[in-house]
Short mmCIF file of C-alpha atoms and ligand atoms in Angstrom, two decimals:
data_model
loop_
_atom_site.label_atom_id
_atom_site.label_comp_id
_atom_site.label_asym_id
_atom_site.label_seq_id
_atom_site.Cartn_x
_atom_site.Cartn_y
_atom_site.Cartn_z
CA MET A 239 97.49 8.78 81.36
CA ARG A 240 95.83 11.86 79.16
CA VAL A 241 94.27 14.27 80.03
CA GLY A 242 92.40 15.79 77.08
CA ASP A 243 95.31 15.93 74.75
CA ARG A 244 98.41 16.01 76.62
CA HIS A 245 100.10 12.77 78.64
CA PHE A 246 100.68 13.25 82.29
CA ARG A 247 102.30 11.71 85.18
CA ALA A 248 101.11 12.56 88.56
CA VAL A 249 104.40 13.95 89.52
CA TRP A 250 107.08 15.14 87.11
CA TRP A 251 110.48 17.01 87.22
CA GLU A 252 110.90 20.20 84.99
CA ASP A 253 113.53 22.48 85.01
CA GLY A 254 114.32 22.48 88.58
CA PRO A 255 110.83 22.27 90.40
CA VAL A 256 109.18 18.94 90.58
CA ARG A 257 105.44 19.69 89.37
CA PHE A 258 102.47 17.88 90.24
CA ILE A 259 98.79 17.42 89.52
CA ASP A 260 97.11 19.19 92.57
CA GLN A 261 95.00 15.86 93.87
CA ARG A 262 93.22 18.15 96.53
CA LEU A 263 91.35 20.16 93.80
CA LEU A 264 90.28 17.26 91.64
CA PRO A 265 87.63 16.66 90.17
CA HIS A 266 86.20 20.49 90.10
CA LYS A 267 90.06 21.96 89.07
CA PHE A 268 92.75 20.13 87.12
CA GLU A 269 95.44 22.30 88.34
CA ILE A 270 99.55 22.06 87.79
CA ALA A 271 101.25 22.76 91.02
CA SER A 272 105.29 23.16 91.68
CA ALA A 273 107.51 22.20 95.03
CA ARG A 274 110.60 24.31 94.63
CA SER A 275 112.32 22.79 97.71
CA TYR A 276 112.58 19.66 99.88
CA ALA A 277 110.24 21.21 102.30
CA GLU A 278 107.53 22.03 99.69
CA VAL A 279 107.65 18.32 98.61
CA GLU A 280 107.03 17.29 102.40
CA ASN A 281 104.27 19.84 102.42
CA ALA A 282 102.68 18.69 99.38
CA ILE A 283 102.80 14.84 100.51
CA ARG A 284 101.73 15.68 104.08
CA GLU A 285 98.58 17.65 102.96
CA MET A 286 98.10 15.20 100.08
CA GLY A 287 98.09 17.46 97.12
CA VAL A 288 100.27 14.28 95.97
CA ARG A 289 98.74 10.89 97.58
CA GLY A 290 99.03 7.45 96.61
CA ALA A 291 101.55 4.99 97.88
CA PRO A 292 103.78 4.82 94.89
CA THR A 293 103.24 8.62 93.69
CA ILE A 294 104.44 9.75 97.29
CA GLY A 295 107.62 7.34 96.87
CA VAL A 296 108.34 9.13 93.44
CA MET A 297 107.71 12.82 95.01
CA ALA A 298 109.94 11.88 98.29
CA ALA A 299 112.36 10.57 95.92
CA HIS A 300 112.63 14.16 93.60
CA GLY A 301 112.25 15.85 97.30
CA LEU A 302 115.81 14.25 98.69
CA ALA A 303 116.98 14.91 94.66
CA ILE A 304 116.21 18.45 95.62
CA ALA A 305 117.83 18.85 99.02
CA ALA A 306 120.78 17.31 97.59
CA ARG A 307 120.69 20.07 94.79
CA ASP A 308 120.23 22.65 97.52
CA GLY A 309 123.09 21.50 99.70
CA GLU A 310 120.52 21.02 102.49
CA LYS A 311 121.72 18.10 105.83
CA ILE A 312 120.55 15.28 103.95
CA GLU A 313 120.00 13.02 106.67
CA HIS A 314 117.60 15.62 108.22
CA ALA A 315 115.52 16.28 104.69
CA TYR A 316 115.36 12.22 104.58
CA GLY A 317 113.76 11.93 107.76
CA THR A 318 111.61 14.90 107.33
CA LEU A 319 110.18 13.41 103.81
CA GLN A 320 109.73 10.16 105.40
CA ALA A 321 107.48 11.45 108.60
CA ALA A 322 105.02 13.09 106.01
CA ARG A 323 103.10 10.11 106.11
CA PRO A 324 103.87 7.05 108.05
CA THR A 325 102.01 4.23 106.62
CA ALA A 326 103.21 3.68 102.59
CA VAL A 327 106.30 1.84 102.70
CA ASN A 328 106.75 3.21 99.11
CA LEU A 329 107.76 6.30 100.56
CA ARG A 330 110.76 5.32 102.50
CA VAL A 331 111.73 2.98 99.01
CA GLY A 332 111.67 6.21 97.00
CA LEU A 333 114.11 8.05 99.68
CA ASP A 334 116.24 4.98 99.66
CA ALA A 335 116.67 4.77 95.81
CA VAL A 336 118.14 8.19 96.18
CA MET A 337 119.75 8.46 99.31
CA SER A 338 123.15 6.65 98.01
CA HIS A 339 123.68 9.16 95.28
CA THR A 340 123.09 12.25 97.45
CA ASP A 341 126.83 13.22 97.11
CA SER A 342 126.17 14.32 93.45
CA PRO A 343 122.91 16.27 92.73
CA GLU A 344 122.94 15.37 89.13
CA ARG A 345 123.13 11.15 89.99
CA ALA A 346 120.50 12.16 92.53
CA LEU A 347 118.13 13.43 90.55
CA GLU A 348 118.99 10.44 87.80
CA ALA A 349 118.21 8.00 90.44
CA ALA A 350 114.88 9.49 91.34
CA ARG A 351 114.03 9.69 87.58
CA ALA A 352 115.13 6.05 87.27
CA HIS A 353 112.82 5.13 90.34
CA ASP A 354 109.87 7.17 88.57
CA ASP A 355 110.24 5.07 85.54
CA ALA A 356 110.88 1.27 87.36
CA GLU A 357 107.11 2.53 89.19
CA VAL A 358 105.51 3.27 85.74
CA SER A 359 106.60 0.03 84.32
CA ALA A 360 105.63 -1.75 87.60
CA ALA A 361 102.04 -0.22 87.58
CA GLU A 362 101.43 -1.14 83.86
CA ALA A 363 102.77 -4.67 84.35
CA ILE A 364 100.17 -4.80 87.12
CA GLY A 365 97.46 -4.39 84.81
CA ARG A 366 98.72 -7.02 81.96
CA MET A 367 99.36 -9.36 85.08
CA GLY A 368 96.04 -8.79 86.63
CA VAL A 369 93.42 -8.26 83.46
CA GLU A 370 93.20 -12.49 83.30
CA LEU A 371 90.67 -11.71 86.70
CA MET A 372 88.77 -9.95 84.36
CA SER A 373 85.98 -11.16 82.12
CA GLN A 374 83.43 -9.56 79.73
CA GLY A 375 81.70 -7.03 81.63
CA THR A 376 83.12 -8.02 84.83
CA ARG A 377 81.93 -5.72 88.01
CA VAL A 378 84.34 -4.77 90.46
CA ALA A 379 84.22 -3.05 93.66
CA THR A 380 87.19 -0.66 94.20
CA HIS A 381 88.08 1.66 97.25
CA CYS A 382 90.22 4.50 97.67
CA ASN A 383 91.85 5.98 94.45
CA ALA A 384 94.25 3.08 92.98
CA GLY A 385 94.59 5.03 89.71
CA TRP A 386 97.22 6.63 87.86
CA LEU A 387 97.46 9.34 90.35
CA ALA A 388 98.28 7.21 93.04
CA ALA A 389 100.39 5.06 91.08
CA GLN A 390 102.35 7.03 88.48
CA ASP A 391 100.52 6.53 84.79
CA TRP A 392 98.64 3.30 84.97
CA GLY A 393 97.85 2.56 89.19
CA THR A 394 97.45 -0.45 90.99
CA ALA A 395 94.05 -1.82 91.29
CA LEU A 396 92.78 0.29 88.66
CA SER A 397 95.66 -0.91 86.03
CA LEU A 398 93.91 -3.91 85.34
CA ILE A 399 90.58 -2.08 84.72
CA TYR A 400 92.41 0.24 82.10
CA ARG A 401 93.82 -2.49 80.72
CA ALA A 402 90.51 -4.50 80.28
CA GLU A 403 88.72 -1.42 78.87
CA ARG A 404 91.23 -1.44 76.43
CA ASP A 405 91.04 -4.86 75.68
CA GLY A 406 87.55 -4.32 75.14
CA LYS A 407 85.91 -6.03 78.05
CA MET A 408 83.96 -3.19 79.33
CA PRO A 409 84.19 -3.38 82.89
CA HIS A 410 81.57 -1.73 85.15
CA ILE A 411 83.29 -0.14 88.42
CA TYR A 412 81.77 0.64 91.99
CA ALA A 413 83.70 2.89 93.40
CA GLY A 414 83.71 3.32 96.98
CA GLU A 415 83.55 6.82 98.14
CA THR A 416 85.97 6.51 100.66
CA ARG A 417 84.88 8.35 104.03
CA PRO A 418 85.98 10.52 105.08
CA ARG A 419 88.27 12.66 102.06
CA LEU A 420 86.40 10.53 99.40
CA GLN A 421 89.07 9.66 97.11
CA GLY A 422 86.95 7.23 95.57
CA SER A 423 83.84 10.13 94.89
CA ARG A 424 86.71 12.37 93.74
CA ILE A 425 89.72 11.10 92.21
CA THR A 426 88.39 7.53 91.39
CA ALA A 427 85.42 8.93 89.69
CA TRP A 428 87.39 11.53 87.77
CA GLU A 429 90.24 9.05 86.42
CA LEU A 430 87.25 6.25 85.26
CA GLY A 431 85.54 9.49 83.56
CA GLN A 432 88.42 10.62 81.74
CA GLU A 433 89.16 7.11 80.60
CA GLY A 434 85.66 6.51 79.86
CA VAL A 435 85.16 3.37 81.86
CA SER A 436 81.38 2.61 83.23
CA TYR A 437 81.42 3.28 86.68
CA GLU A 438 78.95 4.23 89.95
CA ILE A 439 79.91 5.84 92.79
CA VAL A 440 78.67 3.66 96.09
CA ALA A 441 78.17 4.56 99.79
CA ASP A 442 81.05 2.58 101.45
CA SER A 443 78.07 1.05 103.61
CA ALA A 444 76.53 0.03 100.66
CA MET A 445 79.00 -2.41 99.35
CA ALA A 446 77.85 -5.25 101.68
CA SER A 447 74.18 -5.18 100.55
CA LEU A 448 75.19 -4.84 96.56
CA MET A 449 77.20 -8.19 97.44
CA ARG A 450 74.06 -9.53 99.01
CA ARG A 451 72.32 -8.50 95.72
CA GLY A 452 74.77 -10.50 93.74
CA LEU A 453 75.80 -7.14 91.74
CA ILE A 454 79.67 -7.40 92.58
CA ASP A 455 81.69 -9.92 90.73
CA LEU A 456 85.11 -9.00 91.99
CA VAL A 457 87.28 -6.84 94.59
CA ILE A 458 90.20 -5.65 93.84
CA THR A 459 91.84 -2.56 96.09
CA GLY A 460 95.81 -0.93 96.51
CA ALA A 461 97.95 -1.41 99.36
CA ASP A 462 100.15 1.33 101.40
CA CYS A 463 102.10 -1.32 103.06
CA ILE A 464 102.23 -5.43 102.90
CA ALA A 465 103.40 -7.22 105.31
CA ALA A 466 105.52 -10.67 105.01
CA ASN A 467 102.66 -12.62 106.12
CA GLY A 468 100.61 -10.90 103.35
CA ASP A 469 98.24 -8.88 105.79
CA VAL A 470 97.65 -5.54 103.63
CA ALA A 471 97.45 -1.99 105.27
CA ASN A 472 95.20 -0.08 103.03
CA LYS A 473 92.75 2.66 102.92
CA ILE A 474 90.28 2.67 106.13
CA GLY A 475 87.20 0.64 104.98
CA THR A 476 89.16 -1.74 102.92
CA TYR A 477 89.01 -4.55 105.79
CA PRO A 478 84.95 -4.31 106.06
CA LEU A 479 84.97 -4.49 102.02
CA ALA A 480 87.43 -7.66 102.58
CA LEU A 481 84.83 -8.99 105.37
CA ALA A 482 81.58 -8.14 103.15
CA ALA A 483 83.39 -10.21 100.29
CA ARG A 484 84.44 -13.59 102.11
CA GLU A 485 80.86 -13.40 103.45
CA HIS A 486 79.23 -13.38 100.04
CA GLU A 487 82.48 -15.51 98.40
CA VAL A 488 83.39 -12.51 96.42
CA PRO A 489 87.19 -12.84 95.47
CA PHE A 490 89.18 -10.09 97.13
CA TYR A 491 92.25 -8.97 95.48
CA VAL A 492 94.98 -6.44 96.24
CA ALA A 493 97.08 -5.13 93.43
CA ALA A 494 100.52 -3.53 94.18
CA PRO A 495 104.00 -3.14 93.23
CA LEU A 496 106.83 -5.01 94.53
CA THR A 497 107.89 -1.51 96.13
CA THR A 498 104.89 -1.96 98.73
CA PHE A 499 105.95 -5.09 100.08
CA ASP A 500 107.57 -4.81 103.27
CA ARG A 501 109.27 -8.06 103.82
CA ALA A 502 111.21 -6.72 107.21
CA VAL A 503 107.69 -6.36 109.00
CA ALA A 504 106.32 -9.53 110.17
CA THR A 505 102.86 -9.18 110.51
CA GLY A 506 100.23 -6.16 109.79
CA ASP A 507 99.93 -5.38 113.41
CA GLU A 508 103.34 -3.80 113.02
CA ILE A 509 102.53 -1.35 110.47
CA PRO A 510 102.32 2.09 111.60
CA ILE A 511 98.47 3.48 111.11
CA GLU A 512 98.60 7.35 110.13
CA GLU A 513 96.10 9.17 112.52
CA ARG A 514 94.83 12.15 110.39
CA SER A 515 92.88 15.61 111.31
CA PRO A 516 89.72 14.78 113.30
CA ASP A 517 88.27 17.67 111.11
CA GLU A 518 88.50 15.42 107.86
CA VAL A 519 85.50 13.31 110.08
CA LEU A 520 83.72 16.63 111.50
CA THR A 521 83.74 18.65 108.24
CA ALA A 522 82.96 17.98 104.41
CA GLU A 523 84.33 19.77 101.32
CA GLY A 524 82.94 20.27 97.97
CA VAL A 525 82.41 23.25 95.60
CA ASP A 526 79.08 25.15 95.93
CA ALA A 527 77.21 26.43 92.98
CA ALA A 528 79.36 29.04 91.61
CA GLY A 529 82.38 26.32 91.32
CA ASP A 530 83.96 28.00 94.72
CA SER A 531 85.34 25.50 97.18
CA VAL A 532 83.54 25.49 100.54
CA ARG A 533 84.00 23.50 103.80
CA ILE A 534 81.41 22.95 105.83
CA ARG A 535 80.53 21.57 109.26
CA ILE A 536 78.45 18.36 109.67
CA ALA A 537 79.08 17.18 113.39
CA PRO A 538 77.66 19.21 116.50
CA ALA A 539 80.06 22.38 117.30
CA ASP A 540 81.45 20.28 120.38
CA ALA A 541 81.79 17.03 118.73
CA THR A 542 85.53 14.97 118.57
CA ALA A 543 86.25 12.27 116.00
CA ILE A 544 89.30 9.68 115.63
CA ASN A 545 90.46 9.32 112.33
CA PRO A 546 92.84 6.42 111.41
CA ALA A 547 93.65 6.52 107.92
CA PHE A 548 94.31 3.02 107.33
CA ASP A 549 93.32 -0.28 108.53
CA ILE A 550 94.81 -3.82 108.17
CA THR A 551 93.06 -6.35 106.09
CA PRO A 552 94.42 -10.11 107.54
CA ALA A 553 95.75 -11.92 104.50
CA GLY A 554 93.47 -14.93 105.21
CA LEU A 555 90.84 -12.38 103.62
CA VAL A 556 92.99 -11.57 100.93
CA SER A 557 92.31 -14.33 97.48
CA GLY A 558 95.86 -13.31 95.84
CA LEU A 559 98.11 -10.35 95.40
CA ILE A 560 98.63 -9.00 92.02
CA SER A 561 102.15 -7.33 91.30
CA GLU A 562 104.54 -6.91 88.28
CA ALA A 563 105.85 -10.53 89.09
CA GLY A 564 102.15 -12.05 89.03
CA ILE A 565 99.60 -13.15 91.35
CA VAL A 566 100.50 -14.95 94.23
CA PRO A 567 98.82 -16.09 97.53
CA ALA A 568 98.46 -13.75 100.11
CA SER A 569 101.44 -15.73 102.17
CA THR A 570 105.20 -15.87 103.36
CA ALA A 571 105.46 -18.36 100.44
CA GLY A 572 103.60 -16.54 98.01
CA ILE A 573 105.45 -13.38 98.51
CA GLU A 574 108.53 -14.73 98.32
CA ARG A 575 107.87 -16.28 94.87
CA ALA A 576 106.85 -12.93 93.56
CA PHE A 577 110.48 -11.55 94.85
CA GLY A 578 111.96 -14.83 93.50
CA ALA A 579 110.26 -14.36 89.70
CA ALA A 580 111.13 -10.61 90.05
CA ALA A 581 115.19 -10.59 90.57
O1 MRU B 268 95.50 8.59 101.92
P1 MRU B 268 96.08 8.33 100.57
O2 MRU B 268 95.00 8.99 99.75
O3 MRU B 268 97.11 8.25 100.02
O4 MRU B 268 95.61 6.71 100.42
C1 MRU B 268 95.79 5.93 99.46
C2 MRU B 268 95.44 4.38 99.34
O5 MRU B 268 95.24 4.08 100.41
C3 MRU B 268 95.38 3.66 98.44
O6 MRU B 268 94.79 2.70 98.25
C4 MRU B 268 97.39 3.09 98.16
O7 MRU B 268 98.00 4.06 98.02
C5 MRU B 268 97.26 2.00 97.10
S1 MRU B 268 96.66 2.47 95.38
C6 MRU B 268 98.40 3.18 94.63
#
């Protein structure tokens, strides 16, 4: 995708360091950062300078290639990178794409780049496969950021939106703000603005009443891991959105590349859910009138919080899964069909 007159991916290799758009600073600052060692790659993933399941897989793949180049202990680098964010299965897929090539730094880098290119192709295909769900002016609710910063170059849920916009269908997006880190208000809103897509930010808690008023035609989210039975792990707040969609008979689709499906995991109950710092719930971050970053305390000084970063949406609430292999039911048979089509 373009920012100004330059084409960017969220993460790319550039003569040694891996570069990335620092997503913590968006939308107020567009800054390119570098990770020079696998430890710096791990830090960028853990601290969410780089985020979104397919993108962190690409970042981790490059991290392992850097570890191979630097003569690091590969098993240790693999374990450290994998532990950075436990829910997104793409992280492991990215590492596995490189692992068997780490005896040669050149081949490890080639494998990381091939994995990156494959994720770009998959993200682009998701938009083509899913755009049939969109009519002229479809009003789409989405959650978190499932755009080109989260899945290299196109996104997952937003790949359909970008394709529909290019096809002249002029969709309107309700971007759920996505408490507590506000990826919707910050990153989805920024991406849609860059692409000229019509959008409004909506408090997560307002989505159900927008559905009740008949304002939402379709919900599309991304995923961090999809179990063999079609249960979906995605950003916390996805499950209540799916429940509200079911109550109001609004179709609820999940868009993800096949690298997000983990057929070794039987159901959503087996997917590890990342717990993040309570500070993300107890405080808020933004910029002041001078544009300087500030973090403010919202809750009482002695308040505590729990902060699960993802939830599980049962397959029964999902109208369909959109991948590069097409649209299939969220079921074991549907997922087998998707992998069969891709083989
Ligand atoms: O914690 P994040 O911001 O990395 O969570 C991201 C999401 O939950 C996305 O919806 C998901 O990765 C799929 S979008 C490519």
